mmCIF file of C-alpha atoms and ligand atoms in Angstrom:
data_model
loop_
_atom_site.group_PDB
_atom_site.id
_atom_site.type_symbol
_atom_site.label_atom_id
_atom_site.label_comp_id
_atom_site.label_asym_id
_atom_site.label_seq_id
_atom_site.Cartn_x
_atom_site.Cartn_y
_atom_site.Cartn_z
ATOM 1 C CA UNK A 1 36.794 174.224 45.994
ATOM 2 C CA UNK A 2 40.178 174.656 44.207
ATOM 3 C CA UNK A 3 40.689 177.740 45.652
ATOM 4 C CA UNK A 4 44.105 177.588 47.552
ATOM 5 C CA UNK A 5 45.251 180.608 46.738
ATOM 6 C CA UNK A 6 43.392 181.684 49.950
ATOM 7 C CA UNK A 7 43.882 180.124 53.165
ATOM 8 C CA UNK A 8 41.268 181.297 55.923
ATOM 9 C CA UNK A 9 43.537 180.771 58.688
ATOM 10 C CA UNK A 10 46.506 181.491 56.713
ATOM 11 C CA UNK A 11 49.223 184.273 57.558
ATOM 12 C CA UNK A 12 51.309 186.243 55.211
ATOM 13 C CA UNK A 13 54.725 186.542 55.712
ATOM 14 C CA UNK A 14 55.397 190.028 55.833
ATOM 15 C CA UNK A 15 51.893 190.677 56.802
ATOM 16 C CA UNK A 16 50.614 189.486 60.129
ATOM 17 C CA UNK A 17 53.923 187.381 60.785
ATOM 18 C CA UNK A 18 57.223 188.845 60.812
ATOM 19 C CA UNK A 19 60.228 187.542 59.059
ATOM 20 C CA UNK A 20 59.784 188.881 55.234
ATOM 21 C CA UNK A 21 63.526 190.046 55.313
ATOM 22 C CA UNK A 22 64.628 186.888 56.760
ATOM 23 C CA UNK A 23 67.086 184.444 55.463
ATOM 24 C CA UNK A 24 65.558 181.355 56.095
ATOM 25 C CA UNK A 25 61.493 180.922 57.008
ATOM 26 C CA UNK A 26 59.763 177.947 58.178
ATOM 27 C CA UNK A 27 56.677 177.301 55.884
ATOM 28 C CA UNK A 28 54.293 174.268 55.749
ATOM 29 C CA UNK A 29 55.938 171.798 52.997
ATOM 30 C CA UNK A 30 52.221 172.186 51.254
ATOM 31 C CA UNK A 31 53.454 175.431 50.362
ATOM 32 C CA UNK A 32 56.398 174.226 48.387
ATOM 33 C CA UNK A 33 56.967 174.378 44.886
ATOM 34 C CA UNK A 34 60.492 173.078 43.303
ATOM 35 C CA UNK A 35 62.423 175.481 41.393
ATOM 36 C CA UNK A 36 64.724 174.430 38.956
ATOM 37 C CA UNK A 37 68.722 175.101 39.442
ATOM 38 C CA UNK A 38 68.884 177.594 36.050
ATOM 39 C CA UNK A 39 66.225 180.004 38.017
ATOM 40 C CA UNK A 40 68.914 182.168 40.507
ATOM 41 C CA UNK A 41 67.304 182.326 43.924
ATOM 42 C CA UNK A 42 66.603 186.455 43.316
ATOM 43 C CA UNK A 43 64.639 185.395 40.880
ATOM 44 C CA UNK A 44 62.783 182.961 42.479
ATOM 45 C CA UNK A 45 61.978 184.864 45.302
ATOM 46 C CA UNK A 46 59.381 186.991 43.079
ATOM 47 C CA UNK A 47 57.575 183.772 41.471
ATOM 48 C CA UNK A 48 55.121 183.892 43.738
ATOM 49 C CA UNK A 49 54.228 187.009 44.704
ATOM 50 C CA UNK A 50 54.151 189.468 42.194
ATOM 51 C CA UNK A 51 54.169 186.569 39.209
ATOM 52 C CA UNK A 52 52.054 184.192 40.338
ATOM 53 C CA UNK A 53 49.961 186.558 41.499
ATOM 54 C CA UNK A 54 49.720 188.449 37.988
ATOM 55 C CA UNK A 55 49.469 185.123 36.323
ATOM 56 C CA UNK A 56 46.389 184.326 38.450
ATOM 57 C CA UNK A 57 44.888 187.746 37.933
ATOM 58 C CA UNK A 58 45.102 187.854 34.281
ATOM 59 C CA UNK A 59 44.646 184.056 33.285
ATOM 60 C CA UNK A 60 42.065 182.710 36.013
ATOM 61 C CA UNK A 61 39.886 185.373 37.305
ATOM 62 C CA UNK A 62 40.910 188.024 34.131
ATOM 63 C CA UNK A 63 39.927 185.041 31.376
ATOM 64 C CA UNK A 64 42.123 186.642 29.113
ATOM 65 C CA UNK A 65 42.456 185.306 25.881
ATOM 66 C CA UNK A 66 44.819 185.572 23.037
ATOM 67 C CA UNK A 67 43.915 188.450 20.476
ATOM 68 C CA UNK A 68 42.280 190.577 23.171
ATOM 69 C CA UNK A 69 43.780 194.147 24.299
ATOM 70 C CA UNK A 70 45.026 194.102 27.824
ATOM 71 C CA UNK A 71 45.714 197.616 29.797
ATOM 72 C CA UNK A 72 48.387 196.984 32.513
ATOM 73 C CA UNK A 73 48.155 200.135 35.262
ATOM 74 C CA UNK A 74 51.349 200.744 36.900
ATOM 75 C CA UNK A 75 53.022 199.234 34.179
ATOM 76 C CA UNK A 76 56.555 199.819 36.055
ATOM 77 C CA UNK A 77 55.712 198.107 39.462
ATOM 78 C CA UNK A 78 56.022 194.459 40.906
ATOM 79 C CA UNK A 79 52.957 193.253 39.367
ATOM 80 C CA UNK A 80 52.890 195.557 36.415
ATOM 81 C CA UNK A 81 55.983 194.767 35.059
ATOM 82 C CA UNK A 82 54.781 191.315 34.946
ATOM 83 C CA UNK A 83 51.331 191.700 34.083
ATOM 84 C CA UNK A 84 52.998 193.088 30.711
ATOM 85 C CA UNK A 85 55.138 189.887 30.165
ATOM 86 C CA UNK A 86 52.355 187.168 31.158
ATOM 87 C CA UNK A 87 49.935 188.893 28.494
ATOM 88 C CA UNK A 88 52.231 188.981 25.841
ATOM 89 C CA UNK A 89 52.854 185.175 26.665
ATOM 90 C CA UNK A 90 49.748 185.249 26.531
ATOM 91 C CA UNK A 91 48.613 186.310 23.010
ATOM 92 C CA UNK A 92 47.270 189.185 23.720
ATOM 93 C CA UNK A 93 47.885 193.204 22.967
ATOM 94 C CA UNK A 94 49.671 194.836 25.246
ATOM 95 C CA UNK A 95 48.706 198.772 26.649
ATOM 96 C CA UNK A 96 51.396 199.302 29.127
ATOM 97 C CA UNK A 97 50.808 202.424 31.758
ATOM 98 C CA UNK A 98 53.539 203.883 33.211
ATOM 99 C CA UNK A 99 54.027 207.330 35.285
ATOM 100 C CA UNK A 100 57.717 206.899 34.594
ATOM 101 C CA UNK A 101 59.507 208.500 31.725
ATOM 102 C CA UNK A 102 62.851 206.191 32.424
ATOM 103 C CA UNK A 103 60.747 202.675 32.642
ATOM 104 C CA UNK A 104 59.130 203.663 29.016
ATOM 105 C CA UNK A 105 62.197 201.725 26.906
ATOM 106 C CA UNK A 106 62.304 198.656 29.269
ATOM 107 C CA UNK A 107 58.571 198.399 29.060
ATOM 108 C CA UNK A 108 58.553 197.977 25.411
ATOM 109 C CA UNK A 109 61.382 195.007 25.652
ATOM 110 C CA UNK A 110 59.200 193.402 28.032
ATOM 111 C CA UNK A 111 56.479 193.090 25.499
ATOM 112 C CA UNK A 112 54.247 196.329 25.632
ATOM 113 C CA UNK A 113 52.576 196.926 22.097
ATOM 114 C CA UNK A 114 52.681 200.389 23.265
ATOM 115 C CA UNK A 115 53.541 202.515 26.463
ATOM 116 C CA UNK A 116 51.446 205.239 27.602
ATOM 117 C CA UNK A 117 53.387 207.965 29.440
ATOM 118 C CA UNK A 118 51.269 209.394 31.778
ATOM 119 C CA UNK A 119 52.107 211.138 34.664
ATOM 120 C CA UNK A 120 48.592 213.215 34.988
ATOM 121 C CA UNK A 121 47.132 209.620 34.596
ATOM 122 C CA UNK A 122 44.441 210.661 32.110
ATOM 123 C CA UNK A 123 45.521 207.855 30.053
ATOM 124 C CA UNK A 124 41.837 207.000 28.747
ATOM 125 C CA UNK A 125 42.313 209.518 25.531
ATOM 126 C CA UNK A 126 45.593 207.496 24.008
ATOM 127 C CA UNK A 127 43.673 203.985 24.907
ATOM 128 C CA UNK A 128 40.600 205.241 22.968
ATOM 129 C CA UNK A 129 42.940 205.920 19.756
ATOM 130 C CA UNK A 130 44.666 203.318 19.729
ATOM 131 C CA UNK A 131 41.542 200.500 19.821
ATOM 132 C CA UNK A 132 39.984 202.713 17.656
ATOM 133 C CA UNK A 133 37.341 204.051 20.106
ATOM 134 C CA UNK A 134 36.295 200.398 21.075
ATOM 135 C CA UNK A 135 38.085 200.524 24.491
ATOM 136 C CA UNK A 136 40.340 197.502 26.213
ATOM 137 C CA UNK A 137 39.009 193.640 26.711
ATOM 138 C CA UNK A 138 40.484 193.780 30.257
ATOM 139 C CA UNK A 139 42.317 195.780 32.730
ATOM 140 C CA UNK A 140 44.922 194.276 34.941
ATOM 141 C CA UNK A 141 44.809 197.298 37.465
ATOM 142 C CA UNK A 142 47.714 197.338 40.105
ATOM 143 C CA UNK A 143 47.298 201.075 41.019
ATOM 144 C CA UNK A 144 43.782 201.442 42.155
ATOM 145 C CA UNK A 145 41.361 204.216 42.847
ATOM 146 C CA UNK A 146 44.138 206.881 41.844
ATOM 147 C CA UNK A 147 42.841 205.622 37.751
ATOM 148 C CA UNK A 148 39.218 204.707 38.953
ATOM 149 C CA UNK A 149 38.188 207.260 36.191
ATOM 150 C CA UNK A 150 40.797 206.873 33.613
ATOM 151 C CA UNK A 151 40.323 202.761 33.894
ATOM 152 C CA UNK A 152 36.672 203.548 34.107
ATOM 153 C CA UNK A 153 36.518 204.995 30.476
ATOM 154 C CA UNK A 154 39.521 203.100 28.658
ATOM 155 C CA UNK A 155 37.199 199.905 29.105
ATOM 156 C CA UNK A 156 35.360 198.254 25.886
ATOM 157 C CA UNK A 157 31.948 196.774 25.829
ATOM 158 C CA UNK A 158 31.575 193.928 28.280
ATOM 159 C CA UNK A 159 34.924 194.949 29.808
ATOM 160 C CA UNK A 160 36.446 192.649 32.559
ATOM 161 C CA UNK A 161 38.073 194.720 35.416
ATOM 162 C CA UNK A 162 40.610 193.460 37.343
ATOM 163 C CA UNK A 163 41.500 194.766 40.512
ATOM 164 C CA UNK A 164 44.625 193.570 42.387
ATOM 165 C CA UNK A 165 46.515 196.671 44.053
ATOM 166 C CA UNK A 166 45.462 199.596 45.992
ATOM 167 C CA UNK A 167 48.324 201.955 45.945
ATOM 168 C CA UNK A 168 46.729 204.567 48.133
ATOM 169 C CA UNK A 169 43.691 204.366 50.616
ATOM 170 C CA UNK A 170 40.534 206.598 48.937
ATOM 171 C CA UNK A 171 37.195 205.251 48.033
ATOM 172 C CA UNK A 172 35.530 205.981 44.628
ATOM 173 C CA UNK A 173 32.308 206.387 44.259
ATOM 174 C CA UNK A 174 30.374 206.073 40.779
ATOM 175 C CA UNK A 175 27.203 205.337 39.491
ATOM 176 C CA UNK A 176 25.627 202.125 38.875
ATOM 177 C CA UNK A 177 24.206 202.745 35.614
ATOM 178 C CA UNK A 178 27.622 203.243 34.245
ATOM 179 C CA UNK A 179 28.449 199.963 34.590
ATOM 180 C CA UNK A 180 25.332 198.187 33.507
ATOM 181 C CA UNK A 181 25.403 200.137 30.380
ATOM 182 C CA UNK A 182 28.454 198.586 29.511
ATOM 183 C CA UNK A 183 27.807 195.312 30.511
ATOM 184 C CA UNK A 184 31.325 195.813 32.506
ATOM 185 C CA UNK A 185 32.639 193.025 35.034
ATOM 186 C CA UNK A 186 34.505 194.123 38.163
ATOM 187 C CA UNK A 187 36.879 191.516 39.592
ATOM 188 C CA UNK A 188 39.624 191.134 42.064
ATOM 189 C CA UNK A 189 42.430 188.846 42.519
ATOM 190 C CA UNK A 190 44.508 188.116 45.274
ATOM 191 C CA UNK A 191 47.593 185.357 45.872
ATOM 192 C CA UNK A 192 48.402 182.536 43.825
ATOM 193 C CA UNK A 193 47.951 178.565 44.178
ATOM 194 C CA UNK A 194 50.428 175.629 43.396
ATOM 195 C CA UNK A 195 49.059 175.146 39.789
ATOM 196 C CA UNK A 196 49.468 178.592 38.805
ATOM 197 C CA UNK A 197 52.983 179.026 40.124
ATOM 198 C CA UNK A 198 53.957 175.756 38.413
ATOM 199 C CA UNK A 199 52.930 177.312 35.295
ATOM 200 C CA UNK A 200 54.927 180.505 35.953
ATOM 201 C CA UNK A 201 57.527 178.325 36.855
ATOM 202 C CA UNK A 202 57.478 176.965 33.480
ATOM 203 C CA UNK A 203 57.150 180.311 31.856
ATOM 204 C CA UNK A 204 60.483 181.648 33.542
ATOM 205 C CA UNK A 205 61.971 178.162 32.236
ATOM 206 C CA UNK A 206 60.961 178.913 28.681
ATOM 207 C CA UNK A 207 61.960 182.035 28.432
ATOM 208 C CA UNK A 208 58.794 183.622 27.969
ATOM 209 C CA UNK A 209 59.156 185.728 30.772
ATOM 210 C CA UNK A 210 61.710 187.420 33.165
ATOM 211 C CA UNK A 211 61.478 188.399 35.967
ATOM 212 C CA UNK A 212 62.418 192.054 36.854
ATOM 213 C CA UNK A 213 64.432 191.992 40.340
ATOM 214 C CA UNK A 214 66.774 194.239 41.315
ATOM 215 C CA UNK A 215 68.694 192.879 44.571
ATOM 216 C CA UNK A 216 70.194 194.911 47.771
ATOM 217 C CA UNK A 217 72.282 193.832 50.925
ATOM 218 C CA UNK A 218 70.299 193.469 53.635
ATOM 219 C CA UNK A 219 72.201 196.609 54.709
ATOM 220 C CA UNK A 220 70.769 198.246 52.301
ATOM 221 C CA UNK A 221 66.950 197.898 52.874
ATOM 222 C CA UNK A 222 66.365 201.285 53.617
ATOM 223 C CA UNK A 223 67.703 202.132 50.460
ATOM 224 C CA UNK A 224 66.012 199.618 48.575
ATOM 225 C CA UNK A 225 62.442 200.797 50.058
ATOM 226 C CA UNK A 226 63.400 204.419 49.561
ATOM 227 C CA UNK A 227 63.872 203.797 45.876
ATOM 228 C CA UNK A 228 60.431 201.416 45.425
ATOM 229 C CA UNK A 229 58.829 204.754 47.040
ATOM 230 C CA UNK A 230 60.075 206.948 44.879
ATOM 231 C CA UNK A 231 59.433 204.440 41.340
ATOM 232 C CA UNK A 232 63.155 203.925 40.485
ATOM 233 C CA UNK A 233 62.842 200.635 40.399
ATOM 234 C CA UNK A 234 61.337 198.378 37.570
ATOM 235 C CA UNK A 235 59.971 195.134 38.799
ATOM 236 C CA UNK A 236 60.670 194.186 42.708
ATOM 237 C CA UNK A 237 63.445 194.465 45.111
ATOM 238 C CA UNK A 238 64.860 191.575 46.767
ATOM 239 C CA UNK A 239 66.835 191.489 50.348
ATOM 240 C CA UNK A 240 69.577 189.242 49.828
ATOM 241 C CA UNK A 241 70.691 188.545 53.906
HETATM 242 N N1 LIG B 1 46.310 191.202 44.853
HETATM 243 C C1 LIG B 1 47.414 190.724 45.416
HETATM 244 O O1 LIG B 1 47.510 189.539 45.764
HETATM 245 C C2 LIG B 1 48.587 191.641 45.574
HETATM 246 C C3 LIG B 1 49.893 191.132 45.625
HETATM 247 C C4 LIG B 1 50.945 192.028 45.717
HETATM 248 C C5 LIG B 1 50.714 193.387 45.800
HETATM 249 N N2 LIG B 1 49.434 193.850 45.794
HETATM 250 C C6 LIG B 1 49.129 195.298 45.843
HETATM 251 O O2 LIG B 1 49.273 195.796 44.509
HETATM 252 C C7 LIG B 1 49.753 197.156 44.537
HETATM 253 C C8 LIG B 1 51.014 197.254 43.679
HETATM 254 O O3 LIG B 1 52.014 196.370 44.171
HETATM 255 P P1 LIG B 1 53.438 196.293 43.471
HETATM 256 O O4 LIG B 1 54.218 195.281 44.186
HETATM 257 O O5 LIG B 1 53.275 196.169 42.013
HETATM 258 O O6 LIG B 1 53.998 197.741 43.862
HETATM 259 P P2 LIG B 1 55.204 198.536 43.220
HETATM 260 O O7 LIG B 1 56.259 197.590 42.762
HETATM 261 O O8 LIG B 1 55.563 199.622 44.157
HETATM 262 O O9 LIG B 1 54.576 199.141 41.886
HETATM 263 C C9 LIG B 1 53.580 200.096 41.893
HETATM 264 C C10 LIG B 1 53.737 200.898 40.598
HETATM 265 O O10 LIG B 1 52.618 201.758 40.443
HETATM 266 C C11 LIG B 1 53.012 202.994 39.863
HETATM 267 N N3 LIG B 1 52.695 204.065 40.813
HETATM 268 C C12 LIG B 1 53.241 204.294 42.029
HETATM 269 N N4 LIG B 1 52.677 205.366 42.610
HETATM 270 C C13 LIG B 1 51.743 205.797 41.742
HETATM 271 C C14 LIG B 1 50.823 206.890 41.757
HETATM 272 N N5 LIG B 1 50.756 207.742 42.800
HETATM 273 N N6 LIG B 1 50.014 207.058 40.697
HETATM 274 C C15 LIG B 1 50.078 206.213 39.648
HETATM 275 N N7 LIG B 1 50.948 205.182 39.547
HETATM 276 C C16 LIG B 1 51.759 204.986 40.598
HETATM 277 C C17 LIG B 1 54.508 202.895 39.637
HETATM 278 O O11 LIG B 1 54.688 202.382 38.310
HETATM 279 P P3 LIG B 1 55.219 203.341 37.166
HETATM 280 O O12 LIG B 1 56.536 203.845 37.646
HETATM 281 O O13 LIG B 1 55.315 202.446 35.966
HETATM 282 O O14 LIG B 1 54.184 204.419 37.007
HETATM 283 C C18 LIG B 1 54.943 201.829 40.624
HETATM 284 O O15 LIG B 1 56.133 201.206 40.205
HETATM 285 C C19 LIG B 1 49.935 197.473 46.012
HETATM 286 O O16 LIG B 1 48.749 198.112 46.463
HETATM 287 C C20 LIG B 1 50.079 196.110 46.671
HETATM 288 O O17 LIG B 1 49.696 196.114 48.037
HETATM 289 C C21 LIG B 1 48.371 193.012 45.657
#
């Protein structure tokens, strides 16, 4: 069905299999993609997974076309950082949220349009200025049910939603009505196929996007998880063994 990305009886490194800070992994040679010599390995580490997976998001299940307004949640983070670049690349208007006051200047020379400090997330007020009341084409949301409301009203007519993080574990509940009434989509995106990694591949090639890795001794991984915990970070961290 062309849907790769997910393999029923497949097992994430990291997730149900050990070995994510592990020098060397043994992978079925399906799952290889060649990666040119001018990408350093730190870098491609993160094609995949958060790229390819923001690629997938956005392009494939998000539709997003050029000219639209994007909102990227968790603007600073893995995905966010490049949900920012592969919109931009993209065509589209970038509305970048970030809770961090020190990520807002990097943001901006990834490609935001603007950034939207917000710390109290109640981010819906500046998003509703700046599209002139009409609300966003799409969401790219990488935080979850922590901006279920915020999200909820910074979305346009016939809105797409997508969902591809879950930062912490609530539920949200909401009516409905709200949704139909704005002819809203809700969507959710997870992994990344061959095709779409090629492409981001390419992408990183080109120049149209960089990828935001900051790498750590394997010594270090404490440190390095510490600091993703606490939001220093912009982009990933990658374990270099
Ligand atoms: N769908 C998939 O296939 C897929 C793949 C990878 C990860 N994920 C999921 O996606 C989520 C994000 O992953 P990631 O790798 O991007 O994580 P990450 O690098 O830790 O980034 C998360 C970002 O969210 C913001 N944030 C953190 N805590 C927050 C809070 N309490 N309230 C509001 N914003 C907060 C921070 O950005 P600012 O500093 O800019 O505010 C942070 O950098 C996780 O739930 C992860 O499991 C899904």
């Amino acid at each position: 069905m062309g849907r790769e990305h997910r393999c029923l009886k497949g097992q994430g490194i990291g997730h149900s299999v050990d070995g994510g800070f592990a020098e060397y992994v043994k992978l079925s040679a399906f799952s290889a993609v060649k990666v040119p010599r001018s990408i350093p390995f730190e870098e491609a580490c993160i094609l995949g997974c958060p790229i390819g997976v923001a690629y997938r998001a956005m392009k494939g299940v998000g539709q997003l076309h050029a000219g639209e307004t994007v909102l990227v949640t968790g603007a600073g983070g893995g995905l966010g950082s490049h949900s920012v670049q592969i919109s931009k690349a993209l065509g589209a208007r970038v509305l970048a949220v970030t809770t961090s006051s020190h990520k807002v200047e990097a943001l901006s020379r990834l490609g935001a349009d603007h950034v939207l400090l917000s710390p109290g997330l109640d981010f819906h007020w500046e998003v509703l200025a700046l599209t002139e009341e009409r609300g966003v084409d799409l969401v790219v949301d990488t935080v979850g049910s922590l901006v279920f409301q915020p999200v909820y009203e910074s979305l346009g007519q016939f809105g797409r939603w997508v969902l591809i993080g879950q930062l912490e574990g609530q539920n949200v509940s909401f009516n409905p009505a709200i949704f139909i009434f704005k002819d809203l989509s809700l969507l959710a995106s997870s992994g990344v196929g061959r095709k779409d990694l090629r492409a981001c591949v390419r992408l990183v090639q080109g120049g149209k996007l960089t990828p935001q890795v900051t790498a750590f001794p394997l010594e270090e991984a404490k440190r390095a998880l510490e600091l993703l915990g606490q939001r220093q970070l912009l982009g990933r961290a990658v374990l270099t063994p």
